[in-house]
PDB file of C-alpha atoms in Angstrom:
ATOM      1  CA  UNK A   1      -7.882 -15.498   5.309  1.00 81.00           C
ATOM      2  CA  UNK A   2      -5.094 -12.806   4.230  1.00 89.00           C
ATOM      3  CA  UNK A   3      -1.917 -13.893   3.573  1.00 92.00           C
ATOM      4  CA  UNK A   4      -0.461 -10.957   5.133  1.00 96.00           C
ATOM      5  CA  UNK A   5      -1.847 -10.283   8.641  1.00 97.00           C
ATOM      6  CA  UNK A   6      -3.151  -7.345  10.092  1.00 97.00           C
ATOM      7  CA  UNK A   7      -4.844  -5.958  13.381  1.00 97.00           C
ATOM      8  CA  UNK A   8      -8.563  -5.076  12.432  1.00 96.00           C
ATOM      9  CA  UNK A   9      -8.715  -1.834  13.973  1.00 97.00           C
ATOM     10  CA  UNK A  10      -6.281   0.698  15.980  1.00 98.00           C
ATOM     11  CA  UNK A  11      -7.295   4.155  16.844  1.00 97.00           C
ATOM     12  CA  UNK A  12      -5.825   7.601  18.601  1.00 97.00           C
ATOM     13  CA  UNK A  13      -6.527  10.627  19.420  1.00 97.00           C
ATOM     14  CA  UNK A  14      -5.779  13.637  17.416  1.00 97.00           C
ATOM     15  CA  UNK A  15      -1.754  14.749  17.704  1.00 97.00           C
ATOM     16  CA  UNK A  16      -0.915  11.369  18.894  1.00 97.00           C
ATOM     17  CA  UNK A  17       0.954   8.241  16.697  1.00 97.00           C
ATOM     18  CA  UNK A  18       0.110   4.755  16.101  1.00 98.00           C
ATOM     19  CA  UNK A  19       1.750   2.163  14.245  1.00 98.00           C
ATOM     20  CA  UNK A  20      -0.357  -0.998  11.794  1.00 98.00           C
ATOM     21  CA  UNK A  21       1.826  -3.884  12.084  1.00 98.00           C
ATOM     22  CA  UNK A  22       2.354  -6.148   9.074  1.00 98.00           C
ATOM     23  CA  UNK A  23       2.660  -9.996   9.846  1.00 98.00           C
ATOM     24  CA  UNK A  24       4.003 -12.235   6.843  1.00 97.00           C
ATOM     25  CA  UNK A  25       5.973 -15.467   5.825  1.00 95.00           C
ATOM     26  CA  UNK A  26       9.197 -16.223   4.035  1.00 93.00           C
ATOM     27  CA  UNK A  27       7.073 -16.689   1.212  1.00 94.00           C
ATOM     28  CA  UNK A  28       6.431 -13.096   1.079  1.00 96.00           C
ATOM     29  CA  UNK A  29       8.185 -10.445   3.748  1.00 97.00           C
ATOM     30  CA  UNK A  30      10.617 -13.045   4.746  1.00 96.00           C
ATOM     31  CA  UNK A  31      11.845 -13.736   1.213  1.00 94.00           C
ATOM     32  CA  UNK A  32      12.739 -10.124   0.962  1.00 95.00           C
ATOM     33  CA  UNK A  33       9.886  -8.770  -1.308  1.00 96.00           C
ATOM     34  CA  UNK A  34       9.016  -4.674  -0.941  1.00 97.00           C
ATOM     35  CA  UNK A  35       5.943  -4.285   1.292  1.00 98.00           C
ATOM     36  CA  UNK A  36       3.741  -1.414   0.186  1.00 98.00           C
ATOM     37  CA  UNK A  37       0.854   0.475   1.946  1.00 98.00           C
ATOM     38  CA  UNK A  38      -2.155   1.909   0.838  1.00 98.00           C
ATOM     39  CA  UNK A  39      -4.836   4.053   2.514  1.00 98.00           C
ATOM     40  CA  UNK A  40      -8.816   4.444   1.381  1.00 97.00           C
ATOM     41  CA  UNK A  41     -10.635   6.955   3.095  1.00 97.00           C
ATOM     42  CA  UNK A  42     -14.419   6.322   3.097  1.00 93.00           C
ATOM     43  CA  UNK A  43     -16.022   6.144  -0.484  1.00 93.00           C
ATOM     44  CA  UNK A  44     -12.314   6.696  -2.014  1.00 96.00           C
ATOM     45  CA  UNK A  45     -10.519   4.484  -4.151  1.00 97.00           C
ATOM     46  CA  UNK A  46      -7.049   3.066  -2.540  1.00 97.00           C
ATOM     47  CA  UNK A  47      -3.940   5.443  -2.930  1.00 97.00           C
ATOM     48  CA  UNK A  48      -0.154   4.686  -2.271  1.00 97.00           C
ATOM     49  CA  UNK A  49       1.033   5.775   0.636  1.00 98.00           C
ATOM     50  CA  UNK A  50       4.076   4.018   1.176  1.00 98.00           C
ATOM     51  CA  UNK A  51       5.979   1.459  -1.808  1.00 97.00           C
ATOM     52  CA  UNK A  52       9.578  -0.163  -1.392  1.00 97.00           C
ATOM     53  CA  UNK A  53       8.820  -0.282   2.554  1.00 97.00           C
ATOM     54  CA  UNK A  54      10.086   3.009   3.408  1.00 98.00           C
ATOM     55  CA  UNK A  55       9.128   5.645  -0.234  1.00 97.00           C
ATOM     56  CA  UNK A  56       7.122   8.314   0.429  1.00 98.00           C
ATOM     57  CA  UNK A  57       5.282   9.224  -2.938  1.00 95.00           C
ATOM     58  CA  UNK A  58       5.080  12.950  -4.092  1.00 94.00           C
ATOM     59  CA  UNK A  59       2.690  14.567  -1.640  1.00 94.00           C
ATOM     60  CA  UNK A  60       2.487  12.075   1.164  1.00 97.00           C
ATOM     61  CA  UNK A  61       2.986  13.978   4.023  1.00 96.00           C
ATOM     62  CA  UNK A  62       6.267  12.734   6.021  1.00 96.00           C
ATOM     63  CA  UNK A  63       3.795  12.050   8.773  1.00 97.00           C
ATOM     64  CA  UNK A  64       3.521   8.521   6.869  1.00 98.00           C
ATOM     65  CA  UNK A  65       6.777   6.508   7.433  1.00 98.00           C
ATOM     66  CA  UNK A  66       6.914   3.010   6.876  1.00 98.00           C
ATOM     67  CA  UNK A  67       9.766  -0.330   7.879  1.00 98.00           C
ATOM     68  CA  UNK A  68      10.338  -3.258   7.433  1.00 98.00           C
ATOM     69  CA  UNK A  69      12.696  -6.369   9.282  1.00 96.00           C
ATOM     70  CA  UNK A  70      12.095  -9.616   8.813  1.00 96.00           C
ATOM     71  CA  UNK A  71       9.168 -11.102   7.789  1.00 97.00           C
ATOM     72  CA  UNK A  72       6.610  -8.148   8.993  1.00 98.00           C
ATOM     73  CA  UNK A  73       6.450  -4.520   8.106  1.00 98.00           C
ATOM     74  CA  UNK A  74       4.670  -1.218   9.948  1.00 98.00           C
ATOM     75  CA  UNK A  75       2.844   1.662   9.217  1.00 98.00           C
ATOM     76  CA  UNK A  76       3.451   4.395  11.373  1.00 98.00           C
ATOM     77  CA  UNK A  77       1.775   7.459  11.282  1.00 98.00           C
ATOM     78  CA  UNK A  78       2.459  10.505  13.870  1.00 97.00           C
ATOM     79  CA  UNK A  79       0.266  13.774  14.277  1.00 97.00           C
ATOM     80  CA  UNK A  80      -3.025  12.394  13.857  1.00 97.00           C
ATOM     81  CA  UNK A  81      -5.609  13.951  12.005  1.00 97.00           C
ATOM     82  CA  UNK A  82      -9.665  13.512  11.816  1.00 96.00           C
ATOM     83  CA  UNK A  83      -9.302  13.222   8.184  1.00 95.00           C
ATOM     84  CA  UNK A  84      -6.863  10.201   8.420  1.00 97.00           C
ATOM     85  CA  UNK A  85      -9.588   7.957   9.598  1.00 97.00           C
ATOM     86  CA  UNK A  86      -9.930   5.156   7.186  1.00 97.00           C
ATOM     87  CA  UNK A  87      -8.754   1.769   6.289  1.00 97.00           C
ATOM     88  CA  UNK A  88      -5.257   0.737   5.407  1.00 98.00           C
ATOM     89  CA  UNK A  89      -3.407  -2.100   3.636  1.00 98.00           C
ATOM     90  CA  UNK A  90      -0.004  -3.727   3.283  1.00 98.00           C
ATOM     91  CA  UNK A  91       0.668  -5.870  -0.016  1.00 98.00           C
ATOM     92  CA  UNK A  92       3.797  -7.985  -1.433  1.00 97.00           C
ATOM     93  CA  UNK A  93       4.492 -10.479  -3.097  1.00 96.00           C
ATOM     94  CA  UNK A  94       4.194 -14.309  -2.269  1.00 95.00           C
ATOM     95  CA  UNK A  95       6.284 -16.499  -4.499  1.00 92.00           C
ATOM     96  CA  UNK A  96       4.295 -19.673  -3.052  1.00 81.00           C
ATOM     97  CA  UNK A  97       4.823 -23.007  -2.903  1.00 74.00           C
ATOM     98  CA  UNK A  98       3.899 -23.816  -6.527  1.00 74.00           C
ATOM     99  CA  UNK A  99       6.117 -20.842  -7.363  1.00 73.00           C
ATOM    100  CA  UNK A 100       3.522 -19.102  -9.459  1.00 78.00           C
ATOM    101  CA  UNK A 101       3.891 -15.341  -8.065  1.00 88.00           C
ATOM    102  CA  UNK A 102       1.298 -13.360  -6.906  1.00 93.00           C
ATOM    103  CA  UNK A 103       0.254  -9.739  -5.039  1.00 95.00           C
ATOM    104  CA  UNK A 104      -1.415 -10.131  -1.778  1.00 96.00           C
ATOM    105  CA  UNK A 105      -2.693  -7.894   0.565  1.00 97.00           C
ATOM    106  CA  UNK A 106      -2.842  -7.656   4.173  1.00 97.00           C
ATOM    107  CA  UNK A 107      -6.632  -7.855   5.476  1.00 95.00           C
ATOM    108  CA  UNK A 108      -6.628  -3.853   6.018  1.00 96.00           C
ATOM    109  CA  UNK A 109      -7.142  -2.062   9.536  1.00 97.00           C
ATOM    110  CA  UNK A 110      -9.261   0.206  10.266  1.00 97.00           C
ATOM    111  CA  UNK A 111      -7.863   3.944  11.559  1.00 98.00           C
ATOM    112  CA  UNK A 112     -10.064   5.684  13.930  1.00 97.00           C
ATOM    113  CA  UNK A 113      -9.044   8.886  14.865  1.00 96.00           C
ATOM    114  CA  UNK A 114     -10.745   9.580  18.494  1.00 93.00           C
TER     115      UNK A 114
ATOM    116  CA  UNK B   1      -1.418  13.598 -14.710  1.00 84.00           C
ATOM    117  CA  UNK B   2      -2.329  10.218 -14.996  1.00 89.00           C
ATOM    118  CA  UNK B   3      -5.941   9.166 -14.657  1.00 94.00           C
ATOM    119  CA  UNK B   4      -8.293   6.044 -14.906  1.00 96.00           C
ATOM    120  CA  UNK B   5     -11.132   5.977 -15.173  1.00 97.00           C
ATOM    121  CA  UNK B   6     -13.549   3.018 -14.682  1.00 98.00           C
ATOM    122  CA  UNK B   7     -17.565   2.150 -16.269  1.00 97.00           C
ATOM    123  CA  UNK B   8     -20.345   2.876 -14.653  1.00 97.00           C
ATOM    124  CA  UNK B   9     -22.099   0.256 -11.389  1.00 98.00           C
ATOM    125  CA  UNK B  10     -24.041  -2.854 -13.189  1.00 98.00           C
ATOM    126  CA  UNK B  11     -26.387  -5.149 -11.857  1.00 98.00           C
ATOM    127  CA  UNK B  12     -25.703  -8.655 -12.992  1.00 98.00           C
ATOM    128  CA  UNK B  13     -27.792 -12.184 -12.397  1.00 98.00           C
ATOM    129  CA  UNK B  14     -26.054 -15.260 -10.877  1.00 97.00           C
ATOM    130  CA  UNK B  15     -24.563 -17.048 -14.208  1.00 97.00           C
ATOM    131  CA  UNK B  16     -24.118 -13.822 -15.858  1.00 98.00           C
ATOM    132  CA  UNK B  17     -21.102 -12.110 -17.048  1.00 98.00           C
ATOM    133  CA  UNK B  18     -19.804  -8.634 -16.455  1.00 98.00           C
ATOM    134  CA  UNK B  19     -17.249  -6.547 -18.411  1.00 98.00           C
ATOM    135  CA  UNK B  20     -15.884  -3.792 -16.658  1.00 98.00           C
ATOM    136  CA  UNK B  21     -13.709  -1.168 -18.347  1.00 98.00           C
ATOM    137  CA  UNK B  22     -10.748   1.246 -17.710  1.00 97.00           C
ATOM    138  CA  UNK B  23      -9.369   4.164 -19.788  1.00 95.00           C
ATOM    139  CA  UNK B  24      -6.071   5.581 -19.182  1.00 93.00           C
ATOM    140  CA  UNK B  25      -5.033   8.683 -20.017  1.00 89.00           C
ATOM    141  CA  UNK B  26      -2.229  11.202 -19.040  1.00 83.00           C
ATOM    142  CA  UNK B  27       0.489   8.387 -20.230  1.00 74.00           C
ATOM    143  CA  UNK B  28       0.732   5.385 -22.449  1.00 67.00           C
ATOM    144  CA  UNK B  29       0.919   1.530 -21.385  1.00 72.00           C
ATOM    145  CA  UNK B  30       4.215   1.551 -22.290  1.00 73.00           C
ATOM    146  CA  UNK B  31       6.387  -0.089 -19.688  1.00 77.00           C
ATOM    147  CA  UNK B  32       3.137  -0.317 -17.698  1.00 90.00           C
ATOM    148  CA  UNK B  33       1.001  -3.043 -16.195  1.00 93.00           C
ATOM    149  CA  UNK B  34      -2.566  -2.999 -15.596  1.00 95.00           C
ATOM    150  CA  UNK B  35      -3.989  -4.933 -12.448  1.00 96.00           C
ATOM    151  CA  UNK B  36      -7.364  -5.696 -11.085  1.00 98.00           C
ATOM    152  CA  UNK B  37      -8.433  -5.572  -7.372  1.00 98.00           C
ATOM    153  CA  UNK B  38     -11.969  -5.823  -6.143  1.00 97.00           C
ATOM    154  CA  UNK B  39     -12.804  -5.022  -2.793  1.00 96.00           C
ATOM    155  CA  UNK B  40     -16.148  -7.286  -1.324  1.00 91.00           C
ATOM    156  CA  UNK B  41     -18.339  -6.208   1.355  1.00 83.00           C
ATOM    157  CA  UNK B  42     -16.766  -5.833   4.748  1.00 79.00           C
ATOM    158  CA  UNK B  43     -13.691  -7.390   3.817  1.00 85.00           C
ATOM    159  CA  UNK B  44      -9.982  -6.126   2.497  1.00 91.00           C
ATOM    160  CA  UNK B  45      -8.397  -6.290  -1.330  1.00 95.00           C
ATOM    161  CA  UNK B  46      -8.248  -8.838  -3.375  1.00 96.00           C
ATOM    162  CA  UNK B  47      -5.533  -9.125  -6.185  1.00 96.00           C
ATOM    163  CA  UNK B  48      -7.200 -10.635  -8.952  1.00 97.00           C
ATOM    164  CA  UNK B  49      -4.557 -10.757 -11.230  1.00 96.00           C
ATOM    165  CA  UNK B  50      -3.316  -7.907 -14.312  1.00 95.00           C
ATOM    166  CA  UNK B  51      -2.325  -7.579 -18.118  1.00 95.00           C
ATOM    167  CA  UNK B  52       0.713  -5.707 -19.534  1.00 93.00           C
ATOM    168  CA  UNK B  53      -1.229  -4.142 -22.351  1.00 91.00           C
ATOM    169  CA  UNK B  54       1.926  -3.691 -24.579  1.00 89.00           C
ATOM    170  CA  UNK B  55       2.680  -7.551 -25.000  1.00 90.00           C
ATOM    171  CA  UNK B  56      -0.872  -8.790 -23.681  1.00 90.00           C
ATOM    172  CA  UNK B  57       0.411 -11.151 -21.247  1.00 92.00           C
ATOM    173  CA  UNK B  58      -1.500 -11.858 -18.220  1.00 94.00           C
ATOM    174  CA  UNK B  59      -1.514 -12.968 -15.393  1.00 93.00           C
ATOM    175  CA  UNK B  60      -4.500 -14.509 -13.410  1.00 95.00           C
ATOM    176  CA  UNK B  61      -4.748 -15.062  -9.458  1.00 93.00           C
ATOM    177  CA  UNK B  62      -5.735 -18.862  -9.017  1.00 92.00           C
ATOM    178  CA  UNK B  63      -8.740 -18.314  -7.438  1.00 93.00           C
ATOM    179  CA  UNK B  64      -9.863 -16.436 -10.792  1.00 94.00           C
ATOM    180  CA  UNK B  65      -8.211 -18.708 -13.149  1.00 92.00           C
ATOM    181  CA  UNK B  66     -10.524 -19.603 -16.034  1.00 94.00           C
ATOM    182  CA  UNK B  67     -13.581 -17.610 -14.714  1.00 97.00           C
ATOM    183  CA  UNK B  68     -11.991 -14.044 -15.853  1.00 98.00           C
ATOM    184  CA  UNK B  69     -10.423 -12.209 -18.784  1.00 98.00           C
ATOM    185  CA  UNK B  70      -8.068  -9.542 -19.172  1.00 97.00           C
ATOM    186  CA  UNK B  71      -7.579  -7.728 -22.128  1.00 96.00           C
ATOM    187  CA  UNK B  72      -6.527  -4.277 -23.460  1.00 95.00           C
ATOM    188  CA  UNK B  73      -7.022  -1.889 -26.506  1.00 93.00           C
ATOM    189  CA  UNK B  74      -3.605  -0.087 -27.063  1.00 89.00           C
ATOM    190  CA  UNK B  75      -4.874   2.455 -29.374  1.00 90.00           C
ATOM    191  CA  UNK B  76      -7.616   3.498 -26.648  1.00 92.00           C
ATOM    192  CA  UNK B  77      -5.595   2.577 -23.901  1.00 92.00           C
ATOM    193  CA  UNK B  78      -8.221   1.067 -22.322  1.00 94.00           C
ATOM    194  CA  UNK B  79      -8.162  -2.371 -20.749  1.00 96.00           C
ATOM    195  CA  UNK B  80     -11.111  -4.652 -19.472  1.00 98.00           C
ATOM    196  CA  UNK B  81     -11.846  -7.371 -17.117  1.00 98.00           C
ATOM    197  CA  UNK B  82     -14.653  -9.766 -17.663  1.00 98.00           C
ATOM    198  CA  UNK B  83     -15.572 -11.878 -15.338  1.00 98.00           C
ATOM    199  CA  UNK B  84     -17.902 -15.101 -16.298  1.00 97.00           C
ATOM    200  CA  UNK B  85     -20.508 -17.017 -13.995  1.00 97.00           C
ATOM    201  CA  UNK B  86     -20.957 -14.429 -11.099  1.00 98.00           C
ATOM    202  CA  UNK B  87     -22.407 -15.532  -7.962  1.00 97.00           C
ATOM    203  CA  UNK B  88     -23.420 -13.121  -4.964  1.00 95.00           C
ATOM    204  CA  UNK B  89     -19.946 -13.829  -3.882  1.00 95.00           C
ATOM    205  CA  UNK B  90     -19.229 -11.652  -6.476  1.00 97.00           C
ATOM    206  CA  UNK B  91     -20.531  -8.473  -5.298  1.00 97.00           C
ATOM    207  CA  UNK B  92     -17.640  -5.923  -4.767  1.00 97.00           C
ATOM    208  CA  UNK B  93     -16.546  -2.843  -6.052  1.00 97.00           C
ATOM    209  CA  UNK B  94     -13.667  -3.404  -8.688  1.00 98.00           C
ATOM    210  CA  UNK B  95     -10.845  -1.806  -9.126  1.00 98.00           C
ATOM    211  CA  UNK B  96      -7.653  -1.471 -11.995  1.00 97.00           C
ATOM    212  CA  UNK B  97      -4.927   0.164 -11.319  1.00 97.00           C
ATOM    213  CA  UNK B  98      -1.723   0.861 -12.921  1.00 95.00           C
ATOM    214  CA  UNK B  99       1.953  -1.160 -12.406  1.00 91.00           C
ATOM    215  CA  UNK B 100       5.230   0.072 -13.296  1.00 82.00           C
ATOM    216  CA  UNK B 101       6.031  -3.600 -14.607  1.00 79.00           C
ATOM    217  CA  UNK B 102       8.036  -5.592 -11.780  1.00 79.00           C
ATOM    218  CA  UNK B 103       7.112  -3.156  -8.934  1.00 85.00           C
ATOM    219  CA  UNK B 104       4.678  -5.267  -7.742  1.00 89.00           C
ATOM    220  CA  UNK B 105       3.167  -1.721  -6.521  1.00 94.00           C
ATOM    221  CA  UNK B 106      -0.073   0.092  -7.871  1.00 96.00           C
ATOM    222  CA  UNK B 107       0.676   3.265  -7.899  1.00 94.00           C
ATOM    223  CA  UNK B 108      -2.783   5.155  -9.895  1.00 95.00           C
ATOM    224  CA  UNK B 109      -5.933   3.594  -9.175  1.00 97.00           C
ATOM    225  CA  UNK B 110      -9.406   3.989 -10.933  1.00 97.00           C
ATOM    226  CA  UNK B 111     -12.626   5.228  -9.169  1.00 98.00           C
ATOM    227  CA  UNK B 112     -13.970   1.809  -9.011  1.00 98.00           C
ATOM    228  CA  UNK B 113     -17.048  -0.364 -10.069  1.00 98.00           C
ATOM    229  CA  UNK B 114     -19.367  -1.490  -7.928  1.00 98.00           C
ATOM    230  CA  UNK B 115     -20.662  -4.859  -9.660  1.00 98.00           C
ATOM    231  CA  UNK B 116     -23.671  -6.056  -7.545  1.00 97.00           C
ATOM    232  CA  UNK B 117     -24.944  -9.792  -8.207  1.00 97.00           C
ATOM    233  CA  UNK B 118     -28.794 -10.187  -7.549  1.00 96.00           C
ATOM    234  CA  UNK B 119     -31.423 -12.436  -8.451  1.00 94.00           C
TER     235      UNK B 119
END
């Protein structure tokens, strides 16, 4: 199981917005570590999409916006396109209870775009 | 423009070993970290753990610990992974990807390798 949690799938139609939620811990989230976002499009390596909950990269369109509050996060993204269909990810870190630091991802959710 | 790129797919045994590569270019190491993420079938990422190439510390996920090795050739800026005793479980396509060191973000990611484990 992921230490961050994620819904499996969410989907829309084109134009319209949906938000991938982000569940973590105060091991991770909660303990105010960034929560980042990635997106892989079929056959694709990952890319950043979001980083420091809310950064837009160079050349992420502002349709991509990204928050944080507490111990979860979200991905929201408005305008839907076909070409957004993929899978996405949240990551942070987990300080755990051995306090040996580590990334960890969210299980990824699957975008289909209607 | 930063780029990395990965080796080509292999096709290990069970109780083999695989070494997977990844070249930088467009930048140097310095002040970056190099992490590795694999991605099994029908499931989501998988930190594995990463090597700042200009110290050569690592850092291995527990899960990973004495079953894989990072390691990195400054003067090719390449870095490798090489992971010992593979089972089917191992079958994924792997992934490094580059750290601005305490981000805890990945910000360029290689192609990938898919690493398939068959008798």
């Amino acid at each position: 199981q992921s230490v961050l949690t994620q819904p499996p799938s969410v989907s829309g139609a084109p134009g319209q917005t949906v938000t991938i939620s982000c569940s973590g811990s105060s091991s991770n989230i909660g303990a105010g570590y960034d929560v980042h976002w990635y997106q892989q499009l079929p056959g694709t390596a990952p890319k950043l999409l979001i980083s420091y909950n809310t950064n837009r990269p160079s050349g992420v369109p502002d349709r991509f916006s990204g928050s944080k509050s507490g111990t979860s996060a979200s991905l929201a993204i408005t305008g839907l396109q076909a070409d957004d269909e993929g899978d996405y990810f949240c990551q942070s870190f987990d300080i755990g209870l051995s306090g040996r630091g580590r990334e960890v991802f969210g299980g990824g959710t699957k975008l289909t775009v209607l | 423009q930063v780029q990395l790129v990965q080796s080509g797919a292999e096709v290990k045994k069970p109780a083999s070993s695989v070494k997977v590569s990844c070249q930088a270019s467009g930048d140097t190491f310095d002040s970056y970290g190099i992490g590795w993420v694999r991605r099994t079938p029908g499931q989501g990422l998988e930190w594995m753990g990463g090597i700042i190439p200009a110290f050569g510390t690592t850092n291995y996920a527990q899960k990973f610990q004495g079953r894989v090795t990072f390691t990195a050739d400054e003067s090719t800026t390449t870095a490798f992974m090489e992971l010992n005793s593979l089972t089917s479980d191992d079958t994924a396509v792997y992934y490094c990807a580059r750290d601005v060191v305490g981000s805890h973000f990945f910000d360029y990611w290689g192609q990938g390798t898919v690493v398939t484990v068959s008798s």
